[in-house]
XYZ file of C-alpha atoms in Angstrom:
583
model
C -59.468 -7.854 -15.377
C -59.480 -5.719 -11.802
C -56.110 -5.586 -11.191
C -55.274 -1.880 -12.053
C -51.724 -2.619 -12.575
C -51.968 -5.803 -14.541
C -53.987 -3.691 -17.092
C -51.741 -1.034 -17.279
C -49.002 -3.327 -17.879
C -50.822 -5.041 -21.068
C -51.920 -1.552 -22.178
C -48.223 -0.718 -22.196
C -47.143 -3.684 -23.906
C -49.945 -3.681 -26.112
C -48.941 0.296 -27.418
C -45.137 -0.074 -27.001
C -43.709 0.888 -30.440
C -47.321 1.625 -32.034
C -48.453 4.533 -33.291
C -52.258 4.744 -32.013
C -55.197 6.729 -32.165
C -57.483 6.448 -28.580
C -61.342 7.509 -28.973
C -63.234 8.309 -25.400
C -66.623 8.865 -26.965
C -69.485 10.461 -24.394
C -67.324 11.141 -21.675
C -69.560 11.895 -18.481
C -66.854 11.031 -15.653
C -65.511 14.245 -14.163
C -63.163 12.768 -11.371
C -59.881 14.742 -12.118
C -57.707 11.896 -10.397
C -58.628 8.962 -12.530
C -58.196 11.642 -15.378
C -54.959 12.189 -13.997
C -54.518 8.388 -13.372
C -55.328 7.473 -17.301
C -52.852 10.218 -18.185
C -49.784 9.128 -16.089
C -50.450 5.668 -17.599
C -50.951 6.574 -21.554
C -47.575 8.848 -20.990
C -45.666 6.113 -19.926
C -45.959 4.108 -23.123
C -43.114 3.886 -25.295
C -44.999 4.841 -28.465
C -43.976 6.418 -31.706
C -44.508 10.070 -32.562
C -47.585 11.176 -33.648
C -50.102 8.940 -31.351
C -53.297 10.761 -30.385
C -56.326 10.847 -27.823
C -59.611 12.223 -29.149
C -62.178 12.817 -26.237
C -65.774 13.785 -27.229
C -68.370 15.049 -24.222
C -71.249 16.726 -23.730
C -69.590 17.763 -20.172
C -67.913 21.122 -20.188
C -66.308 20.254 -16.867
C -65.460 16.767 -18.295
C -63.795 18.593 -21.386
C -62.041 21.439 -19.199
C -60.247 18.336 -17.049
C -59.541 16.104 -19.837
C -57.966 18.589 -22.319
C -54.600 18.823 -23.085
C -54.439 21.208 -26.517
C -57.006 24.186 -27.364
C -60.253 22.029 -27.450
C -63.032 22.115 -30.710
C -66.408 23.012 -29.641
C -69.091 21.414 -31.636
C -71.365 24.612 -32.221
C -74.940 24.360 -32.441
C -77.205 25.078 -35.474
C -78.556 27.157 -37.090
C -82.151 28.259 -37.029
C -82.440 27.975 -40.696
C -80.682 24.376 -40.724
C -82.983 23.323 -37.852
C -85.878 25.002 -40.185
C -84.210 22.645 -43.146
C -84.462 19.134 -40.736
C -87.798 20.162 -39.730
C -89.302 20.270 -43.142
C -87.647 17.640 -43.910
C -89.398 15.075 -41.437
C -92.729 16.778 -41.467
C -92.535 16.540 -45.868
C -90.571 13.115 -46.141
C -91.573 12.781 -49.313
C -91.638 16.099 -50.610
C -87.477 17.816 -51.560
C -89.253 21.023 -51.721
C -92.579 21.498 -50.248
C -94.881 24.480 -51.061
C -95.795 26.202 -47.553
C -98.395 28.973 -47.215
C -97.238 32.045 -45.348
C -98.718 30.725 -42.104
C -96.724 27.186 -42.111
C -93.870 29.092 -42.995
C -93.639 31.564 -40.171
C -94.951 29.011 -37.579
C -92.680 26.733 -38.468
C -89.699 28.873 -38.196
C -90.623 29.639 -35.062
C -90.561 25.961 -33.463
C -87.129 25.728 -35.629
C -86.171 28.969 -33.746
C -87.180 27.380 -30.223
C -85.234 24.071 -30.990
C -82.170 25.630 -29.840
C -79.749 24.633 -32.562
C -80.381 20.699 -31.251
C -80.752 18.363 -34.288
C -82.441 16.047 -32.133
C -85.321 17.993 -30.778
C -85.689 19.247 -34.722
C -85.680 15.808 -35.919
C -88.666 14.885 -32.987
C -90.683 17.472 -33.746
C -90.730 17.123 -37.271
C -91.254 14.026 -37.348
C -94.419 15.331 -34.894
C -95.503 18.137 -37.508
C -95.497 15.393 -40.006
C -99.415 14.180 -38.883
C -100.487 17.547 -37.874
C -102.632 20.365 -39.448
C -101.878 23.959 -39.045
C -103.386 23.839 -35.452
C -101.292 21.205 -34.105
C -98.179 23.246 -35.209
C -99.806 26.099 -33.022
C -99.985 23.892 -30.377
C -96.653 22.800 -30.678
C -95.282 26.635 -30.680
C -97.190 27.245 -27.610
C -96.281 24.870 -25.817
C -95.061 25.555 -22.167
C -92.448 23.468 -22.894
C -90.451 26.258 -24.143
C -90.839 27.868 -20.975
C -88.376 25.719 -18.645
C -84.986 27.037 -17.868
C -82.394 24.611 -18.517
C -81.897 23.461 -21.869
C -81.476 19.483 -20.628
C -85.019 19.535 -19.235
C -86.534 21.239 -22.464
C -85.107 18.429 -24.540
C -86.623 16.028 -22.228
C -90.166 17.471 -22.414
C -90.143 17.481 -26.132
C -89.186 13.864 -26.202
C -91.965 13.490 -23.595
C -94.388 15.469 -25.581
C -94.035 13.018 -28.990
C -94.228 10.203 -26.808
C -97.509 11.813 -25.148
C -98.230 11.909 -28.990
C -98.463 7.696 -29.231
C -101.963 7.190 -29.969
C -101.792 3.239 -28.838
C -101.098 2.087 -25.410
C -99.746 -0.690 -26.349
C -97.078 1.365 -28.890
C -95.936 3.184 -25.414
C -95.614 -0.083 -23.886
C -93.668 -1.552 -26.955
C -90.974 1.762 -26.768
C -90.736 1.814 -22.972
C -89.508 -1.778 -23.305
C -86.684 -0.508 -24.576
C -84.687 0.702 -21.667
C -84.150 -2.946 -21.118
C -81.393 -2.719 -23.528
C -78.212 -0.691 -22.697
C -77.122 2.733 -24.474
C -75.907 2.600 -27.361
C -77.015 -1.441 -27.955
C -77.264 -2.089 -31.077
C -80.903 -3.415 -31.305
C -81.698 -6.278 -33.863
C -84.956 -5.628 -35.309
C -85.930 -9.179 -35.878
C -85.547 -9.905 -32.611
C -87.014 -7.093 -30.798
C -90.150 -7.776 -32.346
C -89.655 -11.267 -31.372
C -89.092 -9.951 -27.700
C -92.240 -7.756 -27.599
C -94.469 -10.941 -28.616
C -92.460 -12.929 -25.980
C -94.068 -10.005 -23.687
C -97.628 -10.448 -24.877
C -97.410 -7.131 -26.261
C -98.270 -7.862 -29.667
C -101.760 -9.376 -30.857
C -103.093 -9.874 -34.788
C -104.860 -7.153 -36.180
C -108.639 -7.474 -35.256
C -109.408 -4.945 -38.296
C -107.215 -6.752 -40.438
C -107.228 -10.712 -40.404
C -104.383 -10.811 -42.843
C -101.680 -8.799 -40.287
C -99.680 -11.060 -37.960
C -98.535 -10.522 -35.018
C -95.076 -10.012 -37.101
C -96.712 -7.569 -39.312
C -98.138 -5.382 -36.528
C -94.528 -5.234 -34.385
C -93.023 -4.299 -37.654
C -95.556 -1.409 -38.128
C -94.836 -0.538 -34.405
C -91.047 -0.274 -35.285
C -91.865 1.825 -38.282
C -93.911 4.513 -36.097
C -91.184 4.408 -33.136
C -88.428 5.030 -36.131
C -90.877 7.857 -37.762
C -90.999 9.644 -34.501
C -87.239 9.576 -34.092
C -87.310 7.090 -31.326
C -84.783 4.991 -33.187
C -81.729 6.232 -34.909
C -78.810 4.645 -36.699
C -80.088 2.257 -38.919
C -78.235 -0.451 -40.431
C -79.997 -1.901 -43.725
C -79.507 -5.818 -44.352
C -77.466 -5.832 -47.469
C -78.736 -9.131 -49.035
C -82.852 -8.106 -48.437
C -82.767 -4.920 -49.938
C -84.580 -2.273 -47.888
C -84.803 -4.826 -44.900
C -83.560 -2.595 -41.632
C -81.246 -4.796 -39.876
C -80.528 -3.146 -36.579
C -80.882 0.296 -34.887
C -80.053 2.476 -31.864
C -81.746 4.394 -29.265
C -80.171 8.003 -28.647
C -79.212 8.395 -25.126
C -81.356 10.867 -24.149
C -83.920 8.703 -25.623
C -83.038 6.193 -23.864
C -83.357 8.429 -20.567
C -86.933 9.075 -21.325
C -87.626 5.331 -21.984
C -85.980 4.762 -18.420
C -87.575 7.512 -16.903
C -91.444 5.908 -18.222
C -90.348 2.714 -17.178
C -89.540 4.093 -13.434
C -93.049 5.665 -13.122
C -94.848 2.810 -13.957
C -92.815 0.221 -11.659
C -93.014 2.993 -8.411
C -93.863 1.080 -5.125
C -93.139 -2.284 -6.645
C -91.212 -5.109 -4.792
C -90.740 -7.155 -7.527
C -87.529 -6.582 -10.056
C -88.125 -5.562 -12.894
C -84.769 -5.130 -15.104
C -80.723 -6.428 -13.329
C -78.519 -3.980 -15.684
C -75.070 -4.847 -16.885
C -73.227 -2.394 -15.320
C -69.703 -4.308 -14.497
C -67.649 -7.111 -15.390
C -68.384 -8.901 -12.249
C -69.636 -12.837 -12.453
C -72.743 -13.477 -11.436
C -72.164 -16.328 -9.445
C -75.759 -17.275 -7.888
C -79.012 -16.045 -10.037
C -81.840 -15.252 -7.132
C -84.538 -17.606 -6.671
C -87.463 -14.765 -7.850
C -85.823 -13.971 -11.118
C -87.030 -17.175 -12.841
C -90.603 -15.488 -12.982
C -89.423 -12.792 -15.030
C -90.286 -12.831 -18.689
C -87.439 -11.838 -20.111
C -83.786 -12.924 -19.715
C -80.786 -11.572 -22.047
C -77.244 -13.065 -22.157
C -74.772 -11.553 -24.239
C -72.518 -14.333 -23.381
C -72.427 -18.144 -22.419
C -69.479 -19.681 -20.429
C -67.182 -21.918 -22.799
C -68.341 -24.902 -20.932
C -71.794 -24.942 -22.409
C -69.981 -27.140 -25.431
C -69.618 -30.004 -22.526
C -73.766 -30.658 -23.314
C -73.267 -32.949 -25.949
C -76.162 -34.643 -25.891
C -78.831 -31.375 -25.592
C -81.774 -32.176 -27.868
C -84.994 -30.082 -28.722
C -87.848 -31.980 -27.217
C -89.125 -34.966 -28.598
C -92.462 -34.436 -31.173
C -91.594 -30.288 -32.257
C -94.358 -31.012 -34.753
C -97.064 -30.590 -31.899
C -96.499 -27.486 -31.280
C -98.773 -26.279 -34.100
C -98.658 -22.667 -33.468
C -94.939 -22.350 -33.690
C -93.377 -18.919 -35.657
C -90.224 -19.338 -35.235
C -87.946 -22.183 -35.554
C -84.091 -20.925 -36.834
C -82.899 -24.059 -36.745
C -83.727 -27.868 -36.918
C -81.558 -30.769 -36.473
C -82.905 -33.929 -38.059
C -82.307 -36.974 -35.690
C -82.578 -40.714 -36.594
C -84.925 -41.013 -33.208
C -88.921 -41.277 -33.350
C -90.203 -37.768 -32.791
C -87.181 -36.019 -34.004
C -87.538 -36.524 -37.725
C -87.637 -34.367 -40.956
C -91.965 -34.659 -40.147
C -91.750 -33.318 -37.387
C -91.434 -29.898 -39.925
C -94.938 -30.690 -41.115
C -97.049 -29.893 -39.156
C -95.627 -26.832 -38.381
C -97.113 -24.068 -41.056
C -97.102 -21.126 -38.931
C -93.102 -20.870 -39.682
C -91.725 -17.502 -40.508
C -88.276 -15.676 -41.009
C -85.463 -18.003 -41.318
C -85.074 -21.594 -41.191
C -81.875 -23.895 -41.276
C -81.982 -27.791 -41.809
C -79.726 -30.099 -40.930
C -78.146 -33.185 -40.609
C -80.457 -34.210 -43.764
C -78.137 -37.500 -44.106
C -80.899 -38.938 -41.634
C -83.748 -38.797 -43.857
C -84.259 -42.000 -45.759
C -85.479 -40.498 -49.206
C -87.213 -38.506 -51.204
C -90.658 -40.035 -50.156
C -89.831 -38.690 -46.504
C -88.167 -35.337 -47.096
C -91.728 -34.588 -49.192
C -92.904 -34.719 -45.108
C -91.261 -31.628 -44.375
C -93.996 -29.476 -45.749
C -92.138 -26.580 -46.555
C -94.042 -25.430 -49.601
C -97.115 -24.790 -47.193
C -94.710 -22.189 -44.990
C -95.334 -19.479 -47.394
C -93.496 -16.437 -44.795
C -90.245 -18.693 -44.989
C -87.626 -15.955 -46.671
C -84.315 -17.557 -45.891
C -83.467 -21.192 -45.626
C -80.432 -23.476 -45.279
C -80.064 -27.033 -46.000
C -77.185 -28.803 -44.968
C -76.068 -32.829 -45.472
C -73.073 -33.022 -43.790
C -72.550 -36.218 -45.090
C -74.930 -38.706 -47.794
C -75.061 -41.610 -49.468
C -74.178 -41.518 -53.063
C -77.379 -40.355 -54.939
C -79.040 -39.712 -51.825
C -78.542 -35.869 -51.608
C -80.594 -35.556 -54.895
C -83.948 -37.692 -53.982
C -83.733 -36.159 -50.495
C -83.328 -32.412 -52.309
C -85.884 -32.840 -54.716
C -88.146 -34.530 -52.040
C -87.555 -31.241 -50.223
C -88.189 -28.506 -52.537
C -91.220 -30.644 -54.099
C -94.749 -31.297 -53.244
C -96.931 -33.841 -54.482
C -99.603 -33.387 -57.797
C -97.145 -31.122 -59.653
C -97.494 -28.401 -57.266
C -94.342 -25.621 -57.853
C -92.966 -23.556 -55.201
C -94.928 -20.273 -56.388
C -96.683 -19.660 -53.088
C -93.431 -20.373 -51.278
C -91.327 -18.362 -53.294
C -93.100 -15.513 -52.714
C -91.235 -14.041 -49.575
C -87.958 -17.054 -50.228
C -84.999 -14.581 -50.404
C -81.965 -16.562 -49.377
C -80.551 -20.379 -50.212
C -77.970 -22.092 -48.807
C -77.104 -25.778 -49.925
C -74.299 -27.311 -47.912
C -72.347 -30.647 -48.253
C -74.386 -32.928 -50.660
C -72.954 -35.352 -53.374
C -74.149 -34.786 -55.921
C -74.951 -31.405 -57.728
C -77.568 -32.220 -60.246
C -80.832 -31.284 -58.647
C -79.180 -27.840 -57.817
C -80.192 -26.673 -61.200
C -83.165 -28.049 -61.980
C -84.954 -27.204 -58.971
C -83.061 -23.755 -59.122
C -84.072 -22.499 -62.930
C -87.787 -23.827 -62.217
C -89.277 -23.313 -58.704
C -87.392 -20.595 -57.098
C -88.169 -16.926 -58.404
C -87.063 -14.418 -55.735
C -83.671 -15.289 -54.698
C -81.487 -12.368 -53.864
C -79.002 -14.816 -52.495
C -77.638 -18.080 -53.632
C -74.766 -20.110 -51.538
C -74.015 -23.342 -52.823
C -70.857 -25.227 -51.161
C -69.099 -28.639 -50.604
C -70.946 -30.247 -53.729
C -69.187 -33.048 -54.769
C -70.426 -33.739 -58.310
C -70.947 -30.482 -59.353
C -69.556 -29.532 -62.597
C -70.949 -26.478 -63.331
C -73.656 -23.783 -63.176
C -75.644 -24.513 -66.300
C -77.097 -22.014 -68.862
C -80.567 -21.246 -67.545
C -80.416 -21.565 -64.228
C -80.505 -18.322 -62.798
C -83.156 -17.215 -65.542
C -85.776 -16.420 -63.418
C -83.906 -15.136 -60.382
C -83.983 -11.392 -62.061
C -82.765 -10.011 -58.522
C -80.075 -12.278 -57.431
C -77.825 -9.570 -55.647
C -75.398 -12.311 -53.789
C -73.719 -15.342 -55.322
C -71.060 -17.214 -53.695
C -69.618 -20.931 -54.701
C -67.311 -22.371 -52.389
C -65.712 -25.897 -52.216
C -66.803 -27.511 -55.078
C -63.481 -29.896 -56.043
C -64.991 -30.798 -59.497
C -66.714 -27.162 -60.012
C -64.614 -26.241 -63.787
C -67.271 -23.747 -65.377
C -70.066 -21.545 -65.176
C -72.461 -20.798 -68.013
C -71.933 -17.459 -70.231
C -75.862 -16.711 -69.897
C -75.285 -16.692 -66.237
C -74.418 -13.091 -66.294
C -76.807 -11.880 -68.332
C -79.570 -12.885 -66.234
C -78.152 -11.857 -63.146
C -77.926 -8.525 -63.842
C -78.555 -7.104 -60.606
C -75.794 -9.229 -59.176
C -73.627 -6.886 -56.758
C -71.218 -9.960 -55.189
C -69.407 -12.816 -56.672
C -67.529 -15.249 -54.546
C -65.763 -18.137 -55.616
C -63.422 -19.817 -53.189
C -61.376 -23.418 -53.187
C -62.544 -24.609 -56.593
C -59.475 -25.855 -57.993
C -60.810 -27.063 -61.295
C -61.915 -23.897 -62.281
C -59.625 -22.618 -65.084
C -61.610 -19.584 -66.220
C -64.542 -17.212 -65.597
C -66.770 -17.298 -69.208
C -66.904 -13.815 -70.938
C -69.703 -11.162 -70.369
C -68.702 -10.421 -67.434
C -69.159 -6.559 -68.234
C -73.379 -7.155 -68.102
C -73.000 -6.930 -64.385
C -73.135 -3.652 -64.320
C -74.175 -3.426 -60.461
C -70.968 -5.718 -59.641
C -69.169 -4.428 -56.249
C -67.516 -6.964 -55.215
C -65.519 -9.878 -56.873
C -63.337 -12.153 -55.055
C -61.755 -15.741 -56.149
C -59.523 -17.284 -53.582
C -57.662 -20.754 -53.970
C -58.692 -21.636 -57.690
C -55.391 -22.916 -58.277
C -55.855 -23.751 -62.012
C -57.483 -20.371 -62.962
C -55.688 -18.542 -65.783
C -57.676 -15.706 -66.852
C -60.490 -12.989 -65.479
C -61.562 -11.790 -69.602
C -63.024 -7.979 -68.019
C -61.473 -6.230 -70.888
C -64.258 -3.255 -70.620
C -64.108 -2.445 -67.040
C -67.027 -2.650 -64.416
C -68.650 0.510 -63.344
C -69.463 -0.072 -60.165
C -66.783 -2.542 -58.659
C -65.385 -1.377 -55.456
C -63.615 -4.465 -54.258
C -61.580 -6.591 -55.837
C -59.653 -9.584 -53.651
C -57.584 -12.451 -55.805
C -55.549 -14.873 -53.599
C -53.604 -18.316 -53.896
C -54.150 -18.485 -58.365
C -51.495 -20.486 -59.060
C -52.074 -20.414 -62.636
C -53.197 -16.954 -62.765
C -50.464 -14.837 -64.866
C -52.375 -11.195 -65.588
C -54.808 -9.356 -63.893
C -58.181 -8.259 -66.052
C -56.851 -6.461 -68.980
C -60.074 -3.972 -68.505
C -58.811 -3.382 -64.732
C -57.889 0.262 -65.126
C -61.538 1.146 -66.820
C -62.617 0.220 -63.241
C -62.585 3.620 -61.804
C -64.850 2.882 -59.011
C -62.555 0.749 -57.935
C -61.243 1.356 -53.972
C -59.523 -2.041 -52.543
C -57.378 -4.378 -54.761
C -55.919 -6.942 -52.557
C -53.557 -9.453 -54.332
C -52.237 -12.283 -52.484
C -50.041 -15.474 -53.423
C -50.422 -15.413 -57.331
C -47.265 -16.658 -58.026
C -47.027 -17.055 -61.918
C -48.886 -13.490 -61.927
C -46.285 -11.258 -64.687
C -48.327 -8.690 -65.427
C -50.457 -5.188 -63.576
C -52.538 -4.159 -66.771
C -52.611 -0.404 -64.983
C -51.272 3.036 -67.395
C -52.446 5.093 -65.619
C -54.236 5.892 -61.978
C -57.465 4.420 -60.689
C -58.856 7.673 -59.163
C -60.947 6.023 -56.647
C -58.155 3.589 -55.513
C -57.147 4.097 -51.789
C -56.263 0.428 -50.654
């Protein structure tokens, strides 16, 4: 939207009546009049007492403009809690290192020289962390220390650990980076992906077992060990897995500021930022020999291409890594086989339209036991023939001469089975073959009566565990709790057969989350002892449901109860406080 006015008027109408809180976070514009512009337009909302507008800035000029009340200034630290973060990335494994008398008063001195900046600590510990006493000399010598202004001295530090990047190729891998704009939240997945799209990465010639995968992850590791990255999000269903990350702005700066050097005197372009919300109506002619292009967004119109297709014969491209998704078509060339010749698979993989493949006989043409660095895969029907979703399953998840899943299941982490009918395989295959689930989704099964004892025997570390539309679904096995024990989230939603949860619920000792939504014939939740470590707890649309777990107030981790359309519900089995409640 440019129209000044038309945005004013749907921020008023938007506010009008509200109460709000506003966050301007890194604040760099210092033009008083479209200061003075923003505040004539916030004052004229009609809001309720008591709304507020927090500004941060690194700007003293932006902060001197902006404010309105006495202002907070962030104050810098210490030398001794610069001395604390510095130890603390040079000994990350240590909580209280032993220092002679020598590491001790050198290393107060670079904590000294830091200037009360947690990022330059966190840099140059990270630095100290590979270095002997002389490099910390070298460090605390440094003529670094010797510019003026504090912005530049921040700037040479970063400079100086990124001097410190033994590999080329690791430089080449970080200055890549600026690509991306501040404060992007960076998948890590496919960053690596994008630095092998660059030729960047190559296997390990020391090391004939390291991927290309396995050496961009090492690369990420270094660049997040050196304080490169920050703000790491962990995937919550892989365990340590790191998700995503961010690149501090300053960071970011120095990225830039590499990437400028190398492209001086060039004609070519090199990187089109996003910097407004104007379309781009015509892409240039020259830009299709670039080897990267990022869009955050396609126009709504891309669901006119009905009839877009992956090329015919997939399974000829032998050397393929990474394949998130295959439809299987009834065409020659565009069948289940097409999977097998393709071994080099790795990451995540989603099947579907499986209603095309014949039988058993032909899903065994997949392959997939031979893609041992598959961790997460998703099969989906749609819709079968009676009986056929179990041939085609076991045909899957089978391989001729006996041969188990072992080799596969090694890195397998994640299973999703969508819309088959018939639920009997499910179990079998389940309780035998797969060994290192940490998450199990299993949903429109039509057939499925329940989750039989034994079936999640050998999945010790099943964290995740969700059933979801499964009409004839009535029970699940009492041993199923006992041997997930590291289960943190059950989710059971529109199984309206399902008249109770068995008892042992209690073994779950890791549970956080429980939620049951539209199991209209449920009656009872038998927790009578309370779970430790449940934070969330979210009932809805029960019909039958008439008391909450009697062990409910023994939950004292317990921080969000939500309770929606249980209409027989009589009774709140609560005497007293749940001291961690707050929604």
């Amino acid at each position: 939207m440019q129209d000044t006015d038309a945005i004013i008027k749907n921020l008023q109408e938007d506010l009008k009546g509200k109460r709000y809180l506003l966050v301007l976070d890194d604040v760099w514009n210092e033009d008083s009049e479209k200061w003075n512009d923003l505040m004539s337009c916030l004052l004229s909302v009609k809001d309720t007492q008591g709304s507020n507008i927090l500004v941060t800035t690194r700007s003293a000029r932006v902060a001197s403009i902006s404010q309105t009340l006495s202002r907070y200034d962030l104050q810098k630290l210490s030398d001794d809690q610069c001395w604390l973060i510095l130890k603390d990335r040079a000994f990350p494994n240590e909580s209280d290192p032993t220092l002679n008398e020598d590491e001790e008063r050198i290393g107060r001195d670079i904590a000294k020289k830091c200037g009360g900046i947690p990022l330059v600590a966190k840099v140059l510990g990270s630095m100290m962390q590979f270095k002997e006493i002389d490099g910390w000399r070298v460090i605390q010598e440094s003529t670094i220390w010797d510019l003026p202004e504090e912005e530049k001295r921040i700037s040479s530090v970063l400079k100086l650990s990124f001097d410190e990047l033994t590999s080329p190729t690791l430089k080449q891998c970080f200055v890549y980076c600026s690509m991306f704009t501040k404060d992007f939240e960076i998948e890590k997945d496919d960053l690596i992906q994008l630095w092998m799209a660059q030729g960047l990465l190559h296997p390990s010639p020391n090391n004939s077992d390291l991927e290309m995968e396995d050496v961009g992850n090492q690369y990420f590791n270094i660049l997040l060990e050196n304080s490169f990255f920050q703000d790491v999000r962990m995937d919550y269903y892989y365990g340590t897995i790191i998700a995503t990350c961010k690149i501090h702005d300053l960071v970011h700066d120095l990225a830039e500021d590499v990437s400028k050097s190398k492209t001086k005197g060039s004609n070519e372009i090199r990187h089109v930022p996003q910097n407004s919300t104007i379309d781009l109506q015509e892409i240039p002619k020259g830009i299709v020999h670039k080897r990267s292009l990022i869009f955050d967004e396609l126009p709504n119109s891309i669901g006119k291409l009905k009839h877009l297709r992956y090329p015919v014969g997939m399974g000829r491209l032998k050397n393929l890594r990474s394949l998130s998704f295959f439809i299987v078509g009834k065409e020659g060339g565009r069948g289940i086989k097409e999977l097998g010749g393709l071994k080099h698979l790795k990451g995540e993989l989603s099947i579907s339209d499986l209603k095309h493949v014949r039988d058993g006989e032909e899903a065994k043409e997949a392959k997939l036991a031979e893609k041992t660095n598959i961790r997460r895969l998703e099969l989906e029907w749609s819709q079968t023939k009676t009986g056929q979703g179990s041939s085609i399953m076991t045909g899957i998840l089978t391989v001729e001469n006996a041969k188990n899943l072992t080799e596969w299941t090694e890195e397998a982490a994640k299973l999703e089975i969508d819309s088959m009918n018939s639920g009997m395989p499910i179990a079998n295959i389940i309780s035998t073959q797969l060994t290192t689930l940490t998450r199990l989704t299993i949903k429109k099964i039509r057939g499925l009566v329940s989750l039989p004892e034994g079936m999640l025997k050998n999945n010790k570390n099943l964290a995740y565990l969700e059933i979801r539309d499964c009409p004839e679904f009535i029970c699940i096995a009492a041993d199923v709790y006992g041997c997930c024990a590291s289960l943190e989230s059950l989710r059971i939603y529109s199984c309206p057969n399902l008249r109770s949860l068995p008892h042992g619920l209690e073994h779950c000792t890791f549970l956080k989350e429980l939620t049951i939504a539209h199991c209209e014939s449920l009656e009872c939740i038998p927790v009578t002892n309370g779970l430790p470590s449940l934070c969330e707890l979210y009932i809805s649309n029960c019909d039958e449901l008439s008391s909450l777990p009697s062990g409910l107030q023994h939950c004292t981790s317990l921080e969000h109860l939500s309770i929606y359309s249980c209409r027989n519900l009589e009774a709140i089995p609560i005497t007293h406080g749940l001291p961690s409640l707050r929604n």
